[in-house]
Short mmCIF file of C-alpha atoms in Angstrom, two decimals:
data_model
loop_
_atom_site.label_atom_id
_atom_site.label_comp_id
_atom_site.label_asym_id
_atom_site.label_seq_id
_atom_site.Cartn_x
_atom_site.Cartn_y
_atom_site.Cartn_z
CA MET A 1 7.02 10.59 -23.11
CA ILE A 2 7.45 8.67 -19.87
CA THR A 3 9.46 10.61 -17.31
CA LEU A 4 11.41 8.94 -14.52
CA THR A 5 13.25 10.90 -11.84
CA TYR A 6 16.37 9.34 -10.38
CA ARG A 7 18.17 10.59 -7.28
CA ILE A 8 21.78 9.77 -8.12
CA GLU A 9 24.95 9.95 -6.09
CA THR A 10 28.52 9.69 -7.39
CA SER A 11 32.06 10.82 -6.74
CA GLY A 12 32.34 11.44 -10.49
CA SER A 13 30.39 13.59 -12.92
CA ILE A 14 26.65 13.87 -12.36
CA GLU A 15 26.13 14.86 -16.00
CA ALA A 16 28.09 11.92 -17.35
CA LEU A 17 26.28 9.49 -15.07
CA ALA A 18 22.86 10.86 -16.04
CA GLY A 19 23.75 10.41 -19.70
CA LYS A 20 24.96 6.88 -18.98
CA ILE A 21 21.62 5.95 -17.36
CA ALA A 22 19.67 7.38 -20.30
CA SER A 23 21.83 5.49 -22.76
CA ASP A 24 21.96 2.16 -20.92
CA GLN A 25 18.21 2.10 -20.32
CA SER A 26 17.34 2.78 -23.96
CA THR A 27 19.64 2.31 -26.95
CA GLY A 28 23.00 2.08 -25.23
CA THR A 29 25.43 -0.76 -25.88
CA PHE A 30 29.03 -1.39 -24.91
CA VAL A 31 30.21 -1.08 -28.51
CA ALA A 32 28.64 0.32 -31.66
CA LEU A 33 26.50 -2.27 -33.43
CA PRO A 34 25.34 -2.63 -37.03
CA GLY A 35 21.96 -0.99 -37.42
CA GLU A 36 22.44 1.38 -34.46
CA THR A 37 21.89 4.48 -36.55
CA GLU A 38 21.43 8.07 -35.47
CA GLU A 39 17.87 7.86 -36.83
CA LEU A 40 17.15 4.90 -34.55
CA LYS A 41 18.58 6.71 -31.56
CA ALA A 42 16.48 9.78 -32.31
CA ARG A 43 13.36 7.62 -32.40
CA VAL A 44 13.77 5.59 -29.20
CA ALA A 45 16.65 6.99 -27.18
CA ALA A 46 16.05 8.34 -23.70
CA ARG A 47 17.01 11.96 -22.98
CA VAL A 48 18.18 13.77 -19.87
CA LEU A 49 15.56 16.46 -19.41
CA ALA A 50 16.72 18.21 -16.23
CA ILE A 51 19.34 18.00 -13.48
CA ARG A 52 18.66 19.52 -10.05
CA ASN A 53 21.72 19.46 -7.83
CA LEU A 54 21.38 18.49 -4.17
CA PRO A 55 23.80 18.92 -1.24
CA ASP A 56 26.77 16.57 -1.29
CA ALA A 57 26.78 13.45 0.89
CA ALA A 58 29.64 12.90 3.31
CA GLN A 59 29.24 9.13 3.17
CA PRO A 60 28.24 6.95 0.19
CA SER A 61 24.94 5.08 0.22
CA ILE A 62 26.81 1.99 -0.98
CA PRO A 63 29.66 1.44 1.51
CA GLU A 64 32.25 0.08 -0.93
CA ALA A 65 31.94 3.11 -3.24
CA GLY A 66 35.26 4.60 -2.17
CA SER A 67 36.11 8.10 -1.03
CA GLY A 68 34.11 11.27 -1.59
CA PRO A 69 32.89 13.87 -1.69
CA PHE A 70 29.75 12.35 -3.19
CA LYS A 71 27.75 14.63 -5.44
CA ARG A 72 23.97 14.21 -5.52
CA ALA A 73 21.22 15.33 -7.90
CA ASP A 74 17.67 14.61 -8.98
CA VAL A 75 17.73 13.80 -12.68
CA ASP A 76 14.66 13.71 -14.94
CA ILE A 77 15.05 11.26 -17.83
CA THR A 78 12.39 10.93 -20.52
CA PHE A 79 11.74 7.71 -22.42
CA PRO A 80 9.80 7.66 -25.69
CA PHE A 81 6.43 5.99 -25.24
CA ASP A 82 6.94 4.00 -28.44
CA ALA A 83 9.96 2.28 -26.90
CA ILE A 84 7.98 0.96 -23.92
CA GLY A 85 4.25 1.05 -24.56
CA THR A 86 1.85 0.42 -21.68
CA ASP A 87 3.28 -2.92 -20.55
CA LEU A 88 4.05 -2.52 -16.85
CA ALA A 89 6.71 -5.23 -16.90
CA ALA A 90 8.52 -3.29 -19.64
CA LEU A 91 8.08 -0.08 -17.66
CA MET A 92 9.54 -1.58 -14.49
CA THR A 93 12.44 -3.04 -16.50
CA ILE A 94 13.19 0.38 -17.94
CA ALA A 95 12.87 2.00 -14.50
CA ILE A 96 15.31 -0.27 -12.71
CA GLY A 97 16.81 -2.68 -15.30
CA GLY A 98 20.58 -2.44 -15.20
CA THR A 99 20.53 1.00 -13.62
CA TYR A 100 21.69 -0.19 -10.21
CA SER A 101 24.59 -2.06 -11.82
CA ILE A 102 26.26 0.98 -13.38
CA ARG A 103 29.83 1.57 -12.24
CA GLY A 104 30.52 4.88 -10.61
CA LEU A 105 27.24 5.04 -8.73
CA SER A 106 27.41 5.30 -4.96
CA GLY A 107 23.63 5.62 -4.69
CA ILE A 108 20.53 5.66 -6.89
CA ARG A 109 16.84 5.85 -6.11
CA VAL A 110 13.75 6.19 -8.33
CA VAL A 111 11.85 9.06 -6.71
CA ASP A 112 9.14 9.98 -9.22
CA MET A 113 7.39 8.78 -12.36
CA LYS A 114 5.02 10.63 -14.67
CA LEU A 115 3.01 8.62 -17.16
CA PRO A 116 1.49 9.96 -20.39
CA GLU A 117 -2.18 9.97 -21.33
CA GLU A 118 -1.75 6.68 -23.22
CA PHE A 119 -1.83 4.86 -19.87
CA ARG A 120 -5.35 6.10 -19.16
CA GLY A 121 -7.60 3.06 -19.60
CA ALA A 122 -4.74 0.77 -20.61
CA HIS A 123 -5.09 -1.15 -17.33
CA PRO A 124 -8.25 -1.90 -15.33
CA GLY A 125 -7.43 0.12 -12.21
CA PRO A 126 -9.51 -0.20 -9.03
CA GLN A 127 -12.87 -1.92 -9.41
CA PHE A 128 -14.27 -0.65 -6.10
CA GLY A 129 -11.87 1.89 -4.60
CA VAL A 130 -13.12 4.42 -2.06
CA ALA A 131 -16.75 4.61 -3.19
CA GLY A 132 -17.16 0.84 -3.52
CA SER A 133 -15.59 0.18 -0.14
CA ARG A 134 -17.99 2.63 1.48
CA ARG A 135 -20.99 1.19 -0.35
CA LEU A 136 -20.21 -2.40 0.64
CA THR A 137 -19.53 -1.55 4.30
CA GLY A 138 -22.41 0.92 4.55
CA VAL A 139 -20.14 3.50 6.19
CA GLU A 140 -20.44 7.18 5.32
CA GLY A 141 -19.22 10.35 6.98
CA ARG A 142 -16.48 8.72 9.05
CA PRO A 143 -13.54 6.37 8.57
CA ILE A 144 -14.21 2.69 8.03
CA ILE A 145 -13.08 1.09 11.30
CA GLY A 146 -11.29 -2.22 10.91
CA THR A 147 -9.34 -4.78 12.87
CA ILE A 148 -7.20 -7.87 12.34
CA VAL A 149 -7.64 -11.40 13.64
CA LYS A 150 -4.93 -11.84 16.27
CA PRO A 151 -2.88 -13.85 17.05
CA ALA A 152 -1.87 -13.91 13.42
CA LEU A 153 -0.94 -17.59 13.35
CA GLY A 154 -2.09 -20.65 15.22
CA LEU A 155 -5.85 -20.19 15.53
CA ARG A 156 -7.93 -22.99 14.03
CA PRO A 157 -11.03 -22.13 11.97
CA HIS A 158 -13.52 -22.51 14.82
CA GLU A 159 -11.29 -20.44 17.13
CA THR A 160 -10.99 -17.73 14.49
CA ALA A 161 -14.76 -17.77 14.05
CA GLU A 162 -15.30 -17.27 17.78
CA MET A 163 -13.15 -14.15 17.70
CA VAL A 164 -14.82 -12.91 14.52
CA GLY A 165 -18.22 -13.38 16.15
CA GLU A 166 -17.15 -11.10 19.01
CA LEU A 167 -15.85 -8.48 16.61
CA ILE A 168 -19.02 -8.54 14.51
CA GLU A 169 -21.15 -8.03 17.60
CA ALA A 170 -18.79 -5.23 18.64
CA GLY A 171 -19.89 -3.19 15.62
CA VAL A 172 -16.66 -3.22 13.64
CA ASP A 173 -16.92 -2.43 9.90
CA PHE A 174 -14.02 -4.47 8.55
CA ILE A 175 -11.99 -7.51 9.61
CA LYS A 176 -9.02 -9.02 7.85
CA ASP A 177 -6.81 -12.06 7.97
CA ASP A 178 -3.26 -11.18 8.90
CA GLU A 179 -1.10 -11.17 5.77
CA LYS A 180 0.79 -14.22 7.05
CA LEU A 181 -2.41 -16.27 7.14
CA MET A 182 -3.29 -17.84 3.79
CA SER A 183 -4.15 -21.55 3.86
CA PRO A 184 -1.94 -23.34 6.41
CA ALA A 185 -2.62 -26.92 7.45
CA TYR A 186 -4.14 -25.89 10.79
CA SER A 187 -6.47 -23.36 9.15
CA PRO A 188 -7.20 -24.21 5.50
CA LEU A 189 -8.90 -21.37 3.66
CA PRO A 190 -12.01 -23.46 2.76
CA GLU A 191 -12.56 -24.34 6.43
CA ARG A 192 -12.01 -20.76 7.54
CA VAL A 193 -14.50 -19.44 4.99
CA LYS A 194 -17.01 -22.09 6.04
CA ALA A 195 -16.68 -21.10 9.70
CA ILE A 196 -16.73 -17.31 9.27
CA MET A 197 -19.12 -16.43 6.46
CA PRO A 198 -22.31 -17.78 8.13
CA LEU A 199 -21.64 -15.44 11.06
CA ILE A 200 -21.30 -12.46 8.74
CA LEU A 201 -24.38 -13.35 6.70
CA ASP A 202 -26.47 -14.04 9.81
CA HIS A 203 -25.50 -10.66 11.27
CA GLU A 204 -26.38 -8.99 7.96
CA GLN A 205 -29.79 -10.68 7.97
CA LYS A 206 -30.50 -9.49 11.51
CA THR A 207 -29.13 -5.95 11.30
CA GLY A 208 -28.77 -5.04 7.64
CA LYS A 209 -25.04 -4.42 8.16
CA LYS A 210 -22.58 -6.67 6.34
CA VAL A 211 -19.15 -6.62 7.91
CA MET A 212 -16.45 -6.74 5.25
CA TYR A 213 -14.08 -9.66 5.87
CA ALA A 214 -10.85 -9.81 3.86
CA PHE A 215 -9.68 -13.40 3.47
CA GLY A 216 -6.05 -14.13 2.62
CA ILE A 217 -6.15 -15.70 -0.85
CA SER A 218 -2.57 -15.07 -2.06
CA HIS A 219 -0.86 -17.90 -3.92
CA ALA A 220 2.10 -18.16 -6.30
CA ASP A 221 -0.08 -20.16 -8.73
CA PRO A 222 -2.59 -17.74 -10.30
CA ASP A 223 -5.02 -20.58 -10.97
CA GLN A 224 -5.04 -21.58 -7.31
CA MET A 225 -5.38 -17.96 -6.26
CA MET A 226 -8.37 -17.70 -8.57
CA ARG A 227 -9.90 -20.80 -6.99
CA ASN A 228 -9.40 -19.19 -3.59
CA HIS A 229 -11.13 -16.07 -4.90
CA ASP A 230 -14.05 -18.07 -6.24
CA LEU A 231 -14.45 -19.90 -2.94
CA VAL A 232 -14.77 -16.61 -1.02
CA LEU A 233 -17.12 -15.06 -3.58
CA ALA A 234 -19.39 -18.13 -3.70
CA ALA A 235 -19.71 -18.08 0.09
CA GLY A 236 -20.95 -14.48 0.03
CA GLY A 237 -17.63 -12.77 0.80
CA ASN A 238 -16.68 -9.45 -0.75
CA CYS A 239 -12.99 -8.83 0.02
CA ALA A 240 -9.57 -10.48 -0.18
CA VAL A 241 -6.11 -9.69 1.20
CA LEU A 242 -3.35 -9.85 -1.39
CA ASN A 243 0.35 -9.90 -0.57
CA ILE A 244 1.19 -8.00 -3.70
CA ASN A 245 4.97 -8.39 -3.63
CA SER A 246 4.52 -12.14 -3.26
CA ILE A 247 2.05 -12.65 -6.12
CA GLY A 248 3.72 -10.22 -8.55
CA PHE A 249 2.39 -8.18 -11.45
CA GLY A 250 1.27 -11.25 -13.40
CA GLY A 251 -0.70 -12.72 -10.51
CA MET A 252 -2.37 -9.40 -9.83
CA ALA A 253 -3.26 -8.81 -13.48
CA PHE A 254 -4.66 -12.35 -13.83
CA LEU A 255 -6.84 -11.97 -10.73
CA ARG A 256 -8.09 -8.43 -11.36
CA LYS A 257 -9.46 -9.30 -14.81
CA ARG A 258 -11.70 -11.94 -13.25
CA SER A 259 -12.30 -10.56 -9.78
CA GLY A 260 -15.58 -9.84 -8.03
CA LEU A 261 -13.93 -9.01 -4.69
CA VAL A 262 -12.53 -5.84 -3.19
CA LEU A 263 -8.75 -6.27 -3.44
CA HIS A 264 -6.97 -5.20 -0.26
CA ALA A 265 -3.23 -4.82 -0.86
CA HIS A 266 -0.66 -5.59 1.80
CA ARG A 267 2.71 -4.16 0.75
CA ASN A 268 4.75 -6.91 2.40
CA GLY A 269 8.42 -6.53 1.54
CA TRP A 270 8.11 -2.94 0.33
CA ASP A 271 10.67 -1.92 2.96
CA ILE A 272 13.37 -3.85 1.05
CA LEU A 273 12.89 -1.39 -1.81
CA THR A 274 12.77 1.80 0.16
CA ARG A 275 14.24 1.73 3.67
CA HIS A 276 17.63 3.12 2.65
CA PRO A 277 16.99 6.74 1.61
CA GLY A 278 19.76 6.69 -1.02
CA LEU A 279 18.75 3.42 -2.70
CA GLY A 280 15.69 1.69 -4.12
CA MET A 281 12.36 3.20 -5.09
CA ASP A 282 9.95 5.65 -3.47
CA PHE A 283 6.46 4.41 -2.65
CA ARG A 284 5.14 7.28 -4.79
CA VAL A 285 6.53 5.47 -7.84
CA TRP A 286 5.92 1.86 -6.79
CA GLN A 287 2.26 2.31 -5.87
CA GLN A 288 1.38 3.57 -9.36
CA PHE A 289 2.01 0.11 -10.82
CA TRP A 290 -0.35 -1.57 -8.36
CA ARG A 291 -3.11 0.99 -8.72
CA LEU A 292 -3.02 0.61 -12.49
CA LEU A 293 -3.26 -3.16 -12.02
CA GLY A 294 -6.36 -2.82 -9.84
CA VAL A 295 -5.71 -2.47 -6.11
CA ASP A 296 -8.81 -1.14 -4.30
CA GLN A 297 -7.41 -0.67 -0.79
CA PHE A 298 -3.75 0.01 0.04
CA GLN A 299 -2.25 -0.66 3.48
CA ILE A 300 0.35 2.02 4.31
CA ASN A 301 1.20 1.97 8.04
CA GLY A 302 0.14 5.02 10.08
CA ILE A 303 1.02 7.80 12.50
CA ALA A 304 3.34 6.59 15.29
CA SER A 305 3.70 3.24 13.56
CA LYS A 306 5.16 0.33 15.46
CA TYR A 307 7.61 -0.12 12.59
CA TRP A 308 10.57 1.98 11.38
CA GLU A 309 8.64 4.28 9.06
CA PRO A 310 8.52 7.92 10.19
CA ASP A 311 5.25 9.85 10.17
CA ASP A 312 6.29 12.04 7.23
CA SER A 313 6.76 8.92 5.11
CA PHE A 314 3.25 7.72 6.00
CA ILE A 315 1.83 11.11 5.00
CA ARG A 316 3.63 10.94 1.64
CA SER A 317 2.25 7.42 1.10
CA PHE A 318 -1.26 8.63 1.96
CA GLU A 319 -0.95 11.50 -0.49
CA ALA A 320 0.37 9.12 -3.16
CA VAL A 321 -2.54 6.67 -3.12
CA THR A 322 -5.14 9.46 -2.95
CA THR A 323 -3.69 11.54 -5.80
CA PRO A 324 -5.34 10.69 -9.13
CA LEU A 325 -3.12 9.31 -11.86
CA PHE A 326 -5.69 10.27 -14.48
CA SER A 327 -9.05 10.34 -12.65
CA PRO A 328 -10.35 10.24 -9.05
CA ASP A 329 -11.66 6.76 -9.85
CA ASP A 330 -8.12 5.38 -10.01
CA CYS A 331 -7.39 6.29 -6.38
CA ALA A 332 -7.16 3.50 -3.81
CA LEU A 333 -8.67 3.67 -0.34
CA PRO A 334 -5.76 4.36 2.05
CA VAL A 335 -5.54 1.92 4.96
CA ALA A 336 -3.83 3.33 8.05
CA GLY A 337 -2.51 0.49 10.20
CA SER A 338 0.36 -0.71 12.39
CA GLY A 339 0.04 0.01 16.09
CA GLN A 340 -3.02 2.20 15.66
CA TRP A 341 -5.59 3.08 18.31
CA GLY A 342 -7.80 6.12 18.80
CA GLY A 343 -4.90 8.21 20.07
CA GLN A 344 -3.50 8.78 16.57
CA ALA A 345 -6.85 9.92 15.13
CA PRO A 346 -6.41 13.70 15.70
CA GLU A 347 -2.98 13.86 14.05
CA THR A 348 -4.01 11.49 11.25
CA TYR A 349 -7.03 13.68 10.53
CA ALA A 350 -5.04 16.92 10.66
CA ARG A 351 -2.13 15.73 8.52
CA THR A 352 -4.12 13.96 5.80
CA GLY A 353 -6.07 17.03 4.76
CA ARG A 354 -8.90 16.60 7.27
CA THR A 355 -10.37 13.67 5.40
CA VAL A 356 -12.33 10.71 6.72
CA ASP A 357 -11.90 8.74 3.50
CA LEU A 358 -9.72 6.01 4.92
CA LEU A 359 -9.83 2.59 6.51
CA TYR A 360 -8.50 2.91 10.05
CA LEU A 361 -7.12 -0.49 10.97
CA CYS A 362 -6.49 -1.27 14.64
CA GLY A 363 -5.35 -4.67 15.91
CA GLY A 364 -4.55 -4.56 19.59
CA GLY A 365 -6.03 -1.06 19.73
CA ILE A 366 -9.45 -2.70 19.46
CA VAL A 367 -9.19 -6.31 20.57
CA SER A 368 -6.97 -5.53 23.59
CA HIS A 369 -9.20 -2.79 25.01
CA PRO A 370 -9.52 -3.47 28.77
CA ASP A 371 -13.31 -3.75 28.46
CA GLY A 372 -13.31 -5.96 25.37
CA PRO A 373 -13.45 -5.47 21.60
CA GLY A 374 -16.88 -3.81 21.63
CA ALA A 375 -15.53 -1.06 23.85
CA GLY A 376 -12.44 -0.95 21.63
CA VAL A 377 -14.53 -0.22 18.54
CA ARG A 378 -16.54 2.45 20.36
CA ALA A 379 -13.35 4.05 21.68
CA VAL A 380 -11.89 4.38 18.18
CA ARG A 381 -15.12 5.88 16.84
CA GLN A 382 -15.20 8.32 19.75
CA ALA A 383 -11.61 9.33 19.07
CA TRP A 384 -12.42 10.07 15.44
CA GLN A 385 -15.54 12.02 16.43
CA ALA A 386 -13.39 14.11 18.76
CA ALA A 387 -10.79 14.64 16.03
CA VAL A 388 -13.34 15.81 13.47
CA GLU A 389 -15.07 18.09 16.01
CA GLY A 390 -11.73 19.54 17.14
CA VAL A 391 -12.13 18.46 20.76
CA PRO A 392 -8.98 17.28 22.61
CA LEU A 393 -9.17 13.57 23.34
CA GLU A 394 -8.72 14.07 27.08
CA ASP A 395 -11.72 16.42 27.15
CA PHE A 396 -13.87 14.12 25.02
CA ALA A 397 -12.92 11.18 27.23
CA LYS A 398 -14.49 12.85 30.28
CA SER A 399 -17.92 11.91 28.94
CA HIS A 400 -16.92 8.81 26.96
CA VAL A 401 -15.72 6.02 29.22
CA GLU A 402 -14.53 3.71 26.41
CA LEU A 403 -12.16 6.38 25.12
CA ALA A 404 -11.01 7.16 28.65
CA ARG A 405 -10.16 3.52 29.29
CA SER A 406 -8.40 3.31 25.93
CA ILE A 407 -6.23 6.31 26.81
CA GLU A 408 -5.34 4.70 30.14
CA LYS A 409 -4.07 1.57 28.40
CA PHE A 410 -2.57 2.77 25.13
CA ALA A 411 -1.37 6.33 25.72
CA ASP A 412 2.20 5.22 26.44
CA GLY A 413 2.37 3.88 22.89
CA LYS A 414 3.47 0.39 23.89
CA ALA A 415 0.31 -1.72 24.14
CA ALA A 416 -1.47 -1.28 20.78
#
């Protein structure tokens, strides 16, 4: 069985609404139809497994829902595997389908999903994941430290390459195109690859360290996206940024089957699905689809993010991508980003189970360091060393000038 948990809200009967969802998302029709036998229903009908009541809501999640009180509950509904199979498009259709259209709902959110053993091996999953990302960057025993080419838009290939050259020399492990940068007229992907990859390969030849650069290869046409992939791979690259909501399940599946690159997922647009707590879909559910399809690295904001997401939500996202679906190999490398600098390292370390298995992505927190990006990289590493050793940052900074200067600039939380 496939189990989906819905958080439902209604001024009517919770039990009746739960039954309506189960019916509508499996065998239900508006009127009885020829061939709709009890035997058929027994074979493929969904069932309400459990109802856990929650406190009532004073206001409806959907404003036009009328007057309350509005009853709330988490409802587990099981769907026979034979009715869906392992097709993720079918699974998503069952999960959301017409559910949000049902009359009488004032709120509904998919908050959990448990998949049966039949899904093990049915999709490729991550090709590189945590272990592959560490192997290709040569980083062990600490977080992979990354940054983003800023400004996000406007730099021409040679200008981008100049900045990348500085970052490579600074000792950073990972650099990525901003998700908004794909192949605009002022910076076509082929020209950007041509300008950047020689710098990375030359540095590797001199030092033995190959900085991982994630090029933006997303495209609505899977064939063109594949050509973008091949261009990066042929030039010696090993990573690509994918705007997963923009390319869709089909684009991701097409690419992953043929890919030789680490696939770094940007969850652009995810907030549309989840920002209202009474509507949409939890990241815990949504991320399962993308991990099955083959995401290696998953960007999930961070502690004290510059965006709306509270810290507890980041922690839940971190736990989601690092919890095996069937095996540790299907976990993605969590990427903490959004307004990060060394100052969030102690809390990130403490609240993620004291792990260093993450990519710590700092934009301004590295490139805007008052003493330059090299000092920015060293400051972030120092902050993580302090976090792991349990030394307060202010104390560690007394003997580490880069961290001290970073605290001076970023501690107010506004500059990174």
